[in-house]
């Protein structure tokens, strides 16, 4: 198959192209309307279709005679436990949990929050919600109660599903006290909290709203799938916004199912019955699309991995999983490879394992640096495919489409545009730029099926954040350029969201938290380059006049403020105290300039700056603190 022909068809005749793809999945009612508009003039795919994504992921395969095939492999090096589930096993667990949820009063159109570690029950909970038309919102287990409370108040769940604990390399994280604290902080109060007891020794304080997960499932009847409309919200997934308030990305059901089936076949090049491993978390979009829904719809075995790339027990764990479970295609973040490279620079662990089952290694979540790619290519003779997408898109936008035609890899590039995405590079005035000219990455409407439907109960913010800057185009929030061969290079965010090990975090929100410290008069938080995590936050603080506080004490308190309210995922470590912050004459803090200074990049002092002398002051403070390129 030829990539250019395949891609061109999707752009020139999108309705024909996506109707053909929609025919690859089973509908209760096939759509007759392929492409239309909603009340806000935003494109809608397959609006009159009816289906159920849990049926596509489980029941269909059982009816087709594949019930005894392995659907999920739970591999937990932190608990030294491996367990395999067939499609029949998963369907029984999911259908009984769905029945239990109905007995608690849930119905189609309700919402539920899932706050769980990487265990099979997290996937069961997602699928059970989908089975009965309940919109789920999975919150990453690394988030603190404050963050969970914000999401509870925004999506107003009828129930929360959680577990007794998560487990890290050397510690238990008791989830139930965090959930109780979040409920206490939230204005909206869920009716019930369903708790899966892992029996690992974590404290489980009992509340009147608690329901035992095992008892609920054991005492329930299996419930069938409930048909939903194509545009029914399958889930709300929160991603960081520049205002500090998370944005609830709304995903439809029919377009998403179509796009995931398409992705597994044509982007990842995975055949039915093969093993696919996305080494991510169900709390992120990768976990939704390519741990749970995508592989199961395509009848692949999916791996739920509870561990780290290193120290579980060492830097060989990824290669052990690939060999043991005969993984055919894998997806991870460059951060993971950097961590492995640091522990095993000469690839000694790699030599101990048989990786012959692995055809392709996909990388995403952040740009893969050339040094890491070169290390990988030196030690593993399997293509490493960097690709790019967002929570908003739900599936890849730029990639080497391995199920269509393998194209040469260009280090630093995520590849070429995926079918359905008409990607352009614009300047500030909305004019398209030529090859090798950096600008805004935008996508001509309509976006293909499976991309975001809206922001949860906030269409104005949706329009303002994504559609109004360049009318007729989706604004990605990223900068980049195309080369002469139409390979696309993503250069990073153009707003105040940073990417820490593949996790998008709001610097605006961190600034709000840091500013709440009684000694802080003013602050700026920016993302700076980090060899392991891609980016880490750096906080610059201006202390209130007359305050007498030791630097170490202030640093300790500010770090813990951020950790308590956002979670350890924020990774704030570096704090620099300065006399003043660089600003424009109108008072805007020059965050991009701060990033450039810290990262050792060339920069021009903007004509709008109020005092150029501050640049040298900042450099001196960075040098004293050994920040970024001043180490």
Coordinates of C-alpha atoms in Angstrom, one line a residue:
X1 CA 0.0 0.0 0.0
X2 CA 1.3 3.5 -0.8
X3 CA 1.2 6.1 2.0
X4 CA 0.8 9.1 -0.2
X5 CA -2.2 7.6 -2.0
X6 CA -3.8 6.4 1.2
X7 CA -3.3 9.7 2.9
X8 CA -4.5 11.8 0.0
X9 CA -7.7 9.8 -0.2
X10 CA -8.5 10.7 3.4
X11 CA -8.0 14.4 2.8
X12 CA -9.7 14.6 -0.7
X13 CA -12.7 12.4 0.0
X14 CA -13.0 12.2 3.8
X15 CA -16.6 11.1 3.9
X16 CA -15.9 8.1 1.7
X17 CA -12.7 7.2 3.4
X18 CA -14.2 7.3 7.0
X19 CA -17.4 5.5 5.9
X20 CA -15.2 2.6 4.8
X21 CA -13.4 2.6 8.1
X22 CA -16.7 2.8 10.1
X23 CA -17.8 -0.4 8.3
X24 CA -14.9 -2.2 10.0
X25 CA -16.7 -2.2 13.3
X26 CA -20.1 -3.6 14.3
X27 CA -22.9 -1.1 14.8
X28 CA -26.4 -1.8 16.3
X29 CA -27.5 0.9 13.9
X30 CA -25.2 1.9 11.1
X31 CA -24.9 5.6 10.6
X32 CA -26.5 7.1 7.5
X33 CA -25.1 10.6 8.3
X34 CA -21.3 10.4 7.8
X35 CA -20.3 14.0 8.3
X36 CA -22.5 16.8 9.6
X37 CA -22.3 19.8 12.0
X38 CA -23.5 20.3 15.6
X39 CA -25.4 23.3 16.9
X40 CA -22.1 25.3 17.2
X41 CA -21.1 24.5 13.6
X42 CA -18.5 22.0 14.7
X43 CA -18.0 18.9 12.5
X44 CA -19.7 15.6 13.7
X45 CA -19.1 12.1 12.5
X46 CA -21.7 9.4 12.2
X47 CA -24.2 11.3 14.4
X48 CA -27.2 8.9 13.9
X49 CA -25.3 5.7 14.5
X50 CA -25.8 3.4 17.6
X51 CA -23.3 1.0 19.1
X52 CA -21.6 0.0 22.4
X53 CA -17.8 0.1 22.7
X54 CA -17.7 -2.6 25.4
X55 CA -19.5 -4.9 23.1
X56 CA -16.8 -4.3 20.4
X57 CA -14.1 -4.9 23.0
X58 CA -15.5 -8.1 24.5
X59 CA -18.8 -9.6 23.5
X60 CA -18.2 -9.5 19.8
X61 CA -15.0 -11.6 20.1
X62 CA -16.8 -14.1 22.3
X63 CA -19.6 -14.4 19.8
X64 CA -17.0 -14.9 17.0
X65 CA -15.5 -17.8 18.9
X66 CA -12.4 -16.1 20.5
X67 CA -13.6 -16.1 24.1
X68 CA -10.7 -18.3 25.3
X69 CA -8.1 -16.0 23.8
X70 CA -6.1 -13.9 26.3
X71 CA -7.5 -10.4 26.5
X72 CA -5.4 -8.9 29.3
X73 CA -2.1 -9.8 31.0
X74 CA -1.6 -8.2 34.4
X75 CA 2.2 -8.0 35.0
X76 CA 3.1 -6.4 38.3
X77 CA 6.8 -6.7 39.2
X78 CA 6.2 -4.5 42.3
X79 CA 3.9 -7.2 43.7
X80 CA 5.6 -10.1 41.9
X81 CA 2.3 -11.1 40.3
X82 CA 1.3 -12.1 36.8
X83 CA -2.3 -13.0 35.9
X84 CA -3.9 -13.6 32.5
X85 CA -7.6 -13.0 31.7
X86 CA -9.4 -14.4 28.6
X87 CA -12.1 -12.3 26.8
X88 CA -14.7 -14.5 28.7
X89 CA -13.0 -13.7 32.0
X90 CA -13.0 -10.0 31.4
X91 CA -16.6 -10.0 30.1
X92 CA -17.8 -11.8 33.3
X93 CA -16.0 -9.3 35.6
X94 CA -17.2 -6.3 33.6
X95 CA -20.8 -7.4 33.2
X96 CA -21.2 -8.2 36.9
X97 CA -19.6 -4.9 37.9
X98 CA -21.9 -3.1 35.5
X99 CA -24.8 -4.9 37.1
X100 CA -23.6 -3.8 40.5
X101 CA -23.3 -0.2 39.4
X102 CA -26.9 -0.4 38.2
X103 CA -27.9 -1.7 41.6
X104 CA -26.3 1.5 43.1
X105 CA -28.6 3.6 41.0
X106 CA -26.4 4.4 38.0
X107 CA -28.0 4.8 34.6
X108 CA -27.1 5.9 31.1
X109 CA -26.0 9.5 31.1
X110 CA -24.6 9.5 34.7
X111 CA -20.9 10.1 35.4
X112 CA -18.4 8.1 37.5
X113 CA -14.8 8.9 38.6
X114 CA -12.2 6.1 38.5
X115 CA -9.2 6.7 40.7
X116 CA -7.1 3.5 40.6
X117 CA -3.6 2.2 40.1
X118 CA -2.5 0.0 37.2
X119 CA -4.5 -3.0 38.1
X120 CA -7.1 -5.0 36.0
X121 CA -9.9 -3.6 38.0
X122 CA -9.2 -0.1 36.6
X123 CA -9.9 -1.5 33.1
X124 CA -12.9 -3.5 34.3
X125 CA -14.3 -0.2 35.8
X126 CA -13.9 1.7 32.5
X127 CA -15.5 -1.1 30.5
X128 CA -18.3 -1.5 33.0
X129 CA -19.1 2.2 32.7
X130 CA -19.1 2.0 28.9
X131 CA -21.3 -1.1 29.0
X132 CA -24.2 0.8 30.6
X133 CA -23.7 4.2 29.1
X134 CA -22.1 5.8 32.2
X135 CA -19.5 8.5 31.2
X136 CA -16.3 7.7 33.1
X137 CA -13.5 10.1 34.1
X138 CA -10.3 8.4 35.1
X139 CA -8.1 10.5 37.4
X140 CA -4.4 9.6 37.4
X141 CA -3.5 8.0 40.8
X142 CA -0.5 10.3 41.2
X143 CA -2.7 13.3 41.7
X144 CA -3.3 14.7 45.1
X145 CA -6.7 15.2 46.8
X146 CA -6.9 18.8 45.7
X147 CA -6.7 17.9 42.0
X148 CA -9.2 15.0 42.5
X149 CA -11.6 17.4 44.2
X150 CA -11.5 19.8 41.2
X151 CA -12.4 17.0 38.9
X152 CA -15.2 15.8 41.1
X153 CA -16.7 19.2 41.2
X154 CA -16.5 19.6 37.4
X155 CA -17.9 16.3 36.2
X156 CA -20.1 15.6 39.3
X157 CA -19.8 11.8 39.5
X158 CA -22.6 9.7 41.1
X159 CA -19.9 7.2 42.3
X160 CA -16.1 6.9 42.6
X161 CA -14.4 3.6 42.0
X162 CA -11.0 3.3 43.8
X163 CA -8.6 0.8 45.3
X164 CA -7.1 0.5 48.7
X165 CA -3.7 1.4 47.5
X166 CA -1.2 1.9 44.8
X167 CA 2.3 0.6 45.2
X168 CA 5.6 2.1 44.2
X169 CA 9.1 0.5 44.2
X170 CA 9.5 1.0 47.9
X171 CA 6.2 2.2 49.4
X172 CA 2.5 1.8 49.5
X173 CA 0.3 4.7 48.6
X174 CA -3.0 4.5 50.5
X175 CA -5.7 5.7 48.0
X176 CA -8.8 5.6 50.3
X177 CA -7.7 8.4 52.6
X178 CA -6.9 10.5 49.5
X179 CA -10.4 9.9 48.1
X180 CA -12.0 10.8 51.5
X181 CA -10.0 14.0 51.7
X182 CA -11.0 14.9 48.1
X183 CA -14.7 14.3 48.9
X184 CA -14.3 16.5 51.9
X185 CA -12.8 19.3 49.8
X186 CA -15.3 19.0 47.0
X187 CA -18.6 20.8 46.9
X188 CA -20.2 17.9 45.0
X189 CA -20.6 14.8 47.1
X190 CA -20.7 11.4 45.2
X191 CA -23.3 9.0 46.5
X192 CA -21.0 6.0 46.9
X193 CA -17.3 5.0 46.8
X194 CA -16.6 1.5 45.6
X195 CA -13.3 0.2 47.1
X196 CA -11.3 -2.7 45.7
X197 CA -9.3 -4.0 48.6
X198 CA -5.9 -5.2 47.3
X199 CA -5.0 -6.6 50.8
X200 CA -1.5 -5.1 50.7
X201 CA -1.7 -3.6 54.2
X202 CA -2.8 -0.1 53.4
X203 CA -5.2 1.8 55.7
X204 CA -8.8 1.8 54.6
X205 CA -10.8 4.2 56.7
X206 CA -14.5 3.2 56.5
X207 CA -17.1 5.8 55.6
X208 CA -20.9 5.4 55.3
X209 CA -20.7 5.9 51.5
X210 CA -18.3 3.0 51.1
X211 CA -19.1 -0.2 49.1
X212 CA -16.8 -3.2 48.9
X213 CA -15.9 -3.9 45.2
X214 CA -15.7 -7.7 45.6
X215 CA -19.0 -7.9 47.4
X216 CA -20.7 -5.7 44.8
X217 CA -19.4 -7.9 41.9
X218 CA -20.1 -11.2 43.7
X219 CA -23.7 -10.2 44.5
X220 CA -24.6 -8.9 41.1
X221 CA -26.0 -10.4 37.9
X222 CA -24.3 -9.9 34.5
X223 CA -25.9 -7.1 32.6
X224 CA -25.9 -6.8 28.8
X225 CA -24.6 -3.9 26.8
X226 CA -26.8 -0.8 26.4
X227 CA -26.8 0.8 22.9
X228 CA -25.7 4.5 22.9
X229 CA -25.6 7.1 20.2
X230 CA -22.4 7.7 18.4
X231 CA -21.9 11.1 20.1
X232 CA -22.6 9.8 23.6
X233 CA -19.7 10.9 25.8
X234 CA -17.7 7.7 26.5
X235 CA -15.4 9.6 28.9
X236 CA -14.2 12.9 30.2
X237 CA -10.4 13.1 30.5
X238 CA -8.9 16.2 32.2
X239 CA -5.8 17.8 30.8
X240 CA -3.9 20.8 32.1
X241 CA -5.0 24.2 30.9
X242 CA -3.1 27.5 31.0
X243 CA -5.6 29.1 33.4
X244 CA -4.9 26.5 36.1
X245 CA -8.3 25.0 35.8
X246 CA -8.1 21.5 34.1
X247 CA -10.0 21.1 30.8
X248 CA -12.4 18.1 30.5
X249 CA -11.8 16.6 27.1
X250 CA -15.0 14.9 25.9
X251 CA -14.7 11.8 23.8
X252 CA -17.5 10.4 21.7
X253 CA -18.2 6.7 21.3
X254 CA -18.7 5.9 17.5
X255 CA -16.0 8.1 16.0
X256 CA -13.5 7.0 18.7
X257 CA -14.2 3.2 18.1
X258 CA -13.7 3.7 14.4
X259 CA -10.4 5.7 14.9
X260 CA -9.0 3.1 17.4
X261 CA -9.7 0.2 15.1
X262 CA -8.1 2.2 12.3
X263 CA -5.1 3.1 14.5
X264 CA -4.3 -0.5 15.5
X265 CA -4.4 -1.7 11.9
X266 CA -2.8 1.2 9.9
X267 CA -0.6 3.1 12.4
X268 CA 0.6 0.4 14.7
X269 CA 0.4 -2.3 12.1
X270 CA -0.9 -4.9 14.6
X271 CA -2.9 -7.9 13.4
X272 CA -5.8 -9.5 15.4
X273 CA -4.6 -12.0 18.0
X274 CA -1.2 -10.3 18.5
X275 CA 0.2 -8.8 21.7
X276 CA 0.3 -5.1 22.1
X277 CA 1.9 -3.3 25.1
X278 CA 1.4 0.3 25.9
X279 CA 3.7 1.0 28.9
X280 CA 1.6 3.8 30.2
X281 CA -1.2 4.4 32.8
X282 CA -4.9 4.3 32.5
X283 CA -5.0 7.8 33.9
X284 CA -3.7 9.2 30.7
X285 CA -5.1 9.2 27.2
X286 CA -2.6 6.5 26.1
X287 CA -4.1 4.2 28.7
X288 CA -7.7 4.8 27.4
X289 CA -6.9 4.4 23.8
X290 CA -4.1 1.8 23.7
X291 CA -4.2 -0.2 26.9
X292 CA -8.0 -0.6 27.2
X293 CA -10.1 0.2 24.2
X294 CA -7.9 0.1 21.0
X295 CA -6.2 -3.3 21.6
X296 CA -9.4 -5.0 22.8
X297 CA -11.5 -3.7 19.9
X298 CA -8.8 -5.1 17.5
X299 CA -8.8 -8.4 19.4
X300 CA -5.3 -8.0 20.7
X301 CA -3.8 -9.1 24.0
X302 CA -3.1 -6.0 26.0
X303 CA -0.6 -5.8 28.9
X304 CA -1.4 -3.9 32.1
X305 CA 2.0 -3.3 33.6
X306 CA 2.4 -2.1 37.2
X307 CA 6.0 -1.2 37.6
X308 CA 8.8 1.1 36.3
X309 CA 11.3 0.7 33.6
X310 CA 14.1 0.6 36.2
X311 CA 14.3 -0.7 39.8
X312 CA 11.5 -3.3 39.3
X313 CA 13.9 -5.0 39.9
X314 CA 16.4 -3.4 37.5
X315 CA 16.7 -1.9 34.0
X316 CA 15.9 -5.2 32.3
X317 CA 12.2 -5.3 33.2
X318 CA 10.9 -4.0 29.8
X319 CA 13.0 -6.7 27.9
X320 CA 11.8 -9.4 30.3
X321 CA 8.1 -8.5 29.7
X322 CA 8.7 -8.5 25.9
X323 CA 10.3 -11.9 25.9
X324 CA 7.9 -13.5 28.4
X325 CA 4.7 -12.3 26.8
X326 CA 5.9 -12.3 23.2
X327 CA 5.1 -8.6 22.6
X328 CA 4.7 -7.7 18.9
X329 CA 4.5 -4.0 19.2
X330 CA 5.2 -1.7 22.1
X331 CA 4.5 1.9 23.0
X332 CA 6.4 3.9 25.7
X333 CA 7.7 7.4 26.4
X334 CA 11.2 8.5 25.6
X335 CA 11.6 9.2 29.4
X336 CA 11.5 5.4 30.0
X337 CA 14.2 4.8 27.4
X338 CA 16.3 7.6 28.9
X339 CA 16.0 6.0 32.4
X340 CA 17.0 2.6 31.0
X341 CA 19.9 4.2 29.1
X342 CA 21.2 5.9 32.3
X343 CA 21.1 2.5 34.2
X344 CA 22.4 0.4 31.3
X345 CA 24.4 2.6 29.0
X346 CA 26.1 -0.3 27.2
X347 CA 22.9 -2.3 26.7
X348 CA 24.1 -5.3 28.8
X349 CA 20.6 -6.2 30.0
X350 CA 19.2 -6.1 26.5
X351 CA 21.6 -8.9 25.4
X352 CA 20.1 -11.3 28.0
X353 CA 16.6 -11.4 26.4
X354 CA 15.1 -12.8 23.2
X355 CA 13.3 -9.9 21.6
X356 CA 12.5 -11.6 18.4
X357 CA 8.7 -11.2 18.8
X358 CA 9.0 -7.4 18.8
X359 CA 8.5 -5.8 15.4
X360 CA 8.1 -2.1 16.3
X361 CA 8.8 0.2 19.2
X362 CA 6.6 3.3 19.3
X363 CA 7.6 6.4 21.3
X364 CA 5.3 9.4 22.2
X365 CA 4.3 11.7 25.0
X366 CA 7.2 14.0 24.3
X367 CA 9.8 14.6 21.6
X368 CA 12.4 11.8 21.4
X369 CA 15.9 13.4 21.6
X370 CA 18.4 12.3 19.0
X371 CA 20.9 10.9 21.6
X372 CA 18.3 8.5 23.0
X373 CA 17.2 7.4 19.5
X374 CA 20.8 6.7 18.6
X375 CA 21.3 4.6 21.8
X376 CA 18.2 2.7 21.0
X377 CA 19.2 2.0 17.4
X378 CA 22.6 0.9 18.5
X379 CA 21.4 -1.8 20.9
X380 CA 18.0 -2.9 19.4
X381 CA 17.6 -3.7 15.7
X382 CA 13.9 -2.9 15.6
X383 CA 12.4 0.3 14.3
X384 CA 11.8 3.0 16.9
X385 CA 8.9 5.1 15.7
X386 CA 8.5 8.5 17.3
X387 CA 4.9 9.8 16.8
X388 CA 2.9 12.7 18.1
X389 CA -0.6 13.2 19.4
X390 CA -2.6 14.8 22.2
X391 CA -5.3 14.1 24.8
X392 CA -7.4 16.2 22.5
X393 CA -6.9 14.0 19.5
X394 CA -7.3 10.7 21.3
X395 CA -5.1 8.9 18.7
X396 CA -2.0 9.7 16.6
X397 CA -1.8 12.7 14.4
X398 CA 1.7 12.4 13.1
X399 CA 3.4 9.0 12.7
X400 CA 5.1 6.5 10.4
X401 CA 2.0 4.5 9.5
X402 CA 3.4 1.0 9.9
X403 CA 0.3 -0.8 8.6
X404 CA 0.4 1.3 5.3
X405 CA 4.0 1.9 4.3
X406 CA 7.2 2.1 6.3
X407 CA 9.0 5.4 5.6
X408 CA 12.6 6.2 6.5
X409 CA 12.9 7.6 10.1
X410 CA 14.3 11.1 10.5
X411 CA 15.7 11.7 14.0
X412 CA 13.9 14.6 15.6
X413 CA 10.7 14.2 13.5
X414 CA 7.5 12.4 14.5
X415 CA 7.0 11.4 10.9
X416 CA 4.3 12.5 8.4
X417 CA 0.7 13.5 8.9
X418 CA -1.6 10.5 9.7
X419 CA -4.6 9.9 7.4
X420 CA -7.4 12.4 8.2
X421 CA -5.1 15.1 9.6
X422 CA -4.5 18.0 7.2
X423 CA -1.6 19.6 9.1
X424 CA -0.4 23.0 8.3
X425 CA 2.2 25.4 9.8
X426 CA 0.9 29.0 10.2
X427 CA 2.5 32.2 11.3
X428 CA 0.9 34.6 13.8
X429 CA -1.3 36.2 11.0
X430 CA -2.7 32.8 9.9
X431 CA -0.6 32.6 6.7
X432 CA 0.9 29.2 5.8
X433 CA 4.6 28.9 6.1
X434 CA 7.0 27.1 3.7
X435 CA 9.4 24.3 4.4
X436 CA 11.7 24.7 7.4
X437 CA 9.9 27.7 8.7
X438 CA 8.8 27.3 12.3
X439 CA 5.3 28.4 13.3
X440 CA 2.0 27.2 14.9
X441 CA 0.9 23.6 14.2
X442 CA -2.7 23.7 13.1
X443 CA -5.1 21.2 11.5
X444 CA -7.7 22.0 8.9
X445 CA -11.3 21.2 9.9
X446 CA -12.9 18.7 9.9
X447 CA -10.7 16.7 12.3
X448 CA -11.1 13.0 11.6
X449 CA -13.3 10.8 13.8
X450 CA -12.4 10.1 17.4
X451 CA -11.0 13.5 18.2
X452 CA -12.4 15.7 21.0
X453 CA -16.1 16.4 20.8
X454 CA -16.0 19.4 23.2
X455 CA -14.9 20.5 26.6
X456 CA -17.1 19.2 29.4
X457 CA -19.9 21.8 29.9
X458 CA -17.6 24.6 28.6
X459 CA -18.1 25.1 24.9
X460 CA -16.9 28.7 25.1
X461 CA -13.5 27.6 26.4
X462 CA -13.4 25.0 23.7
X463 CA -14.0 27.6 20.9
X464 CA -11.6 30.1 22.5
X465 CA -8.8 27.6 23.2
X466 CA -8.9 25.6 20.0
X467 CA -10.9 27.1 17.2
X468 CA -11.0 30.9 17.3
X469 CA -7.3 31.7 16.9
X470 CA -7.3 30.4 13.3
X471 CA -10.9 30.1 12.0
X472 CA -11.5 26.9 10.1
X473 CA -8.5 25.2 11.8
X474 CA -7.8 23.4 15.1
X475 CA -5.0 25.1 17.0
X476 CA -2.8 22.4 18.6
X477 CA -1.0 24.7 21.0
X478 CA 2.4 23.3 19.7
X479 CA 5.0 24.9 17.5
X480 CA 6.8 23.1 14.7
X481 CA 7.8 23.0 11.1
X482 CA 7.8 20.8 8.0
X483 CA 10.9 19.9 6.0
X484 CA 11.1 19.6 2.2
X485 CA 9.8 16.0 2.4
X486 CA 6.8 16.9 4.5
X487 CA 8.2 15.3 7.6
X488 CA 6.9 17.2 10.6
X489 CA 9.1 18.4 13.6
X490 CA 7.3 19.4 16.8
X491 CA 9.3 21.9 18.7
X492 CA 7.2 22.2 21.9
X493 CA 4.3 24.0 23.6
X494 CA 3.7 27.7 22.8
X495 CA 1.6 28.2 25.9
X496 CA 2.3 27.7 29.6
X497 CA 1.8 24.0 29.7
X498 CA 4.9 21.8 30.3
X499 CA 5.5 18.2 29.5
X500 CA 7.1 16.3 32.4
X501 CA 7.8 12.7 31.4
X502 CA 4.9 12.7 29.0
X503 CA 2.5 14.3 31.6
X504 CA 1.1 17.7 30.6
X505 CA 1.0 20.0 33.6
X506 CA -0.1 23.6 34.0
X507 CA 2.6 26.1 35.1
X508 CA -0.3 28.6 35.8
X509 CA -1.7 26.2 38.4
X510 CA 1.7 25.7 39.9
X511 CA 2.2 29.5 40.1
X512 CA -1.1 29.8 41.9
X513 CA 0.0 27.3 44.5
X514 CA 3.5 28.7 44.9
X515 CA 2.1 32.2 45.3
X516 CA -0.1 31.0 48.1
X517 CA 3.0 30.7 50.4
X518 CA 3.0 33.5 52.9
X519 CA 6.6 34.6 52.1
X520 CA 6.1 34.8 48.3
X521 CA 5.3 38.1 46.7
X522 CA 5.5 37.0 43.1
X523 CA 6.6 34.0 41.1
X524 CA 7.0 32.5 37.7
X525 CA 7.1 28.8 36.9
X526 CA 8.5 27.6 33.6
X527 CA 9.5 24.3 32.1
X528 CA 13.1 23.7 31.4
X529 CA 14.9 20.9 29.5
X530 CA 15.8 17.8 31.5
X531 CA 17.8 14.9 30.2
X532 CA 15.6 12.3 31.9
X533 CA 12.1 13.7 32.0
X534 CA 12.1 16.0 28.9
X535 CA 11.0 19.0 30.9
X536 CA 10.9 19.8 34.6
X537 CA 9.4 22.9 36.3
X538 CA 11.6 25.7 37.6
X539 CA 10.1 28.2 40.0
X540 CA 11.5 31.8 40.3
X541 CA 10.4 33.5 43.5
X542 CA 10.4 37.1 44.6
X543 CA 10.2 37.3 48.4
X544 CA 8.0 39.8 50.2
X545 CA 9.8 42.8 51.5
X546 CA 10.9 42.3 55.1
X547 CA 10.5 38.5 55.1
X548 CA 13.3 36.7 56.7
X549 CA 13.2 33.0 55.7
X550 CA 16.0 30.6 55.1
X551 CA 16.3 29.5 51.4
X552 CA 16.3 25.8 52.3
X553 CA 13.2 26.1 54.5
X554 CA 11.3 28.1 51.8
X555 CA 12.3 25.6 49.1
X556 CA 11.2 22.7 51.3
X557 CA 7.8 24.3 52.0
X558 CA 7.1 25.4 48.4
X559 CA 8.0 22.0 47.0
X560 CA 5.6 20.3 49.5
X561 CA 2.8 22.8 48.7
X562 CA 3.0 21.8 45.1
X563 CA 3.3 18.1 45.9
X564 CA 0.4 18.2 48.3
X565 CA -2.0 19.9 45.8
X566 CA -0.9 18.5 42.5
X567 CA 1.1 15.4 43.4
X568 CA 4.6 14.0 43.1
X569 CA 4.1 14.0 39.3
X570 CA 4.8 17.7 39.2
X571 CA 8.5 17.0 40.0
X572 CA 9.2 20.5 41.2
X573 CA 12.7 20.5 42.6
X574 CA 14.5 23.7 41.4
X575 CA 13.7 27.0 43.1
X576 CA 15.6 30.2 42.5
X577 CA 15.0 33.4 44.6
X578 CA 15.4 36.6 42.6
X579 CA 15.0 40.3 43.3
X580 CA 12.6 40.7 40.4
X581 CA 11.1 39.0 37.3
X582 CA 11.7 40.0 33.7
X583 CA 8.5 41.7 32.4
X584 CA 7.3 43.7 29.5
X585 CA 6.4 47.3 30.1
X586 CA 2.8 46.3 30.4
X587 CA 3.7 43.9 33.2
X588 CA 3.6 40.5 31.4
X589 CA 6.3 38.1 32.7
X590 CA 8.6 36.9 30.0
X591 CA 8.4 33.2 30.6
X592 CA 9.7 32.2 27.2
X593 CA 12.8 34.3 27.8
X594 CA 13.4 32.6 31.2
X595 CA 13.2 29.2 29.5
X596 CA 15.7 30.2 26.8
X597 CA 18.1 31.5 29.4
X598 CA 17.9 28.4 31.6
X599 CA 18.2 26.1 28.5
X600 CA 21.2 28.0 27.1
X601 CA 19.4 28.8 23.9
X602 CA 20.0 31.9 21.8
X603 CA 17.5 34.6 22.4
X604 CA 16.8 38.2 21.5
X605 CA 16.0 40.6 24.3
X606 CA 12.5 41.8 23.4
X607 CA 12.0 45.5 22.8
X608 CA 9.1 45.4 25.2
X609 CA 11.2 44.5 28.3
X610 CA 11.2 47.1 31.1
X611 CA 14.9 46.8 32.1
X612 CA 17.6 44.8 30.2
X613 CA 19.8 44.6 33.3
X614 CA 17.6 42.0 34.8
X615 CA 18.8 39.4 32.2
X616 CA 22.3 39.4 33.7
X617 CA 20.9 39.2 37.2
X618 CA 18.9 36.1 36.2
X619 CA 21.9 34.5 34.6
X620 CA 23.9 35.1 37.8
X621 CA 21.2 33.5 40.0
X622 CA 21.0 30.5 37.6
X623 CA 24.7 30.1 37.7
X624 CA 24.8 30.2 41.5
X625 CA 21.9 27.6 41.7
X626 CA 23.4 25.5 38.9
X627 CA 20.1 25.6 37.0
X628 CA 19.7 24.0 33.5
X629 CA 22.6 24.8 31.2
X630 CA 24.4 26.6 34.0
X631 CA 25.2 23.2 35.8

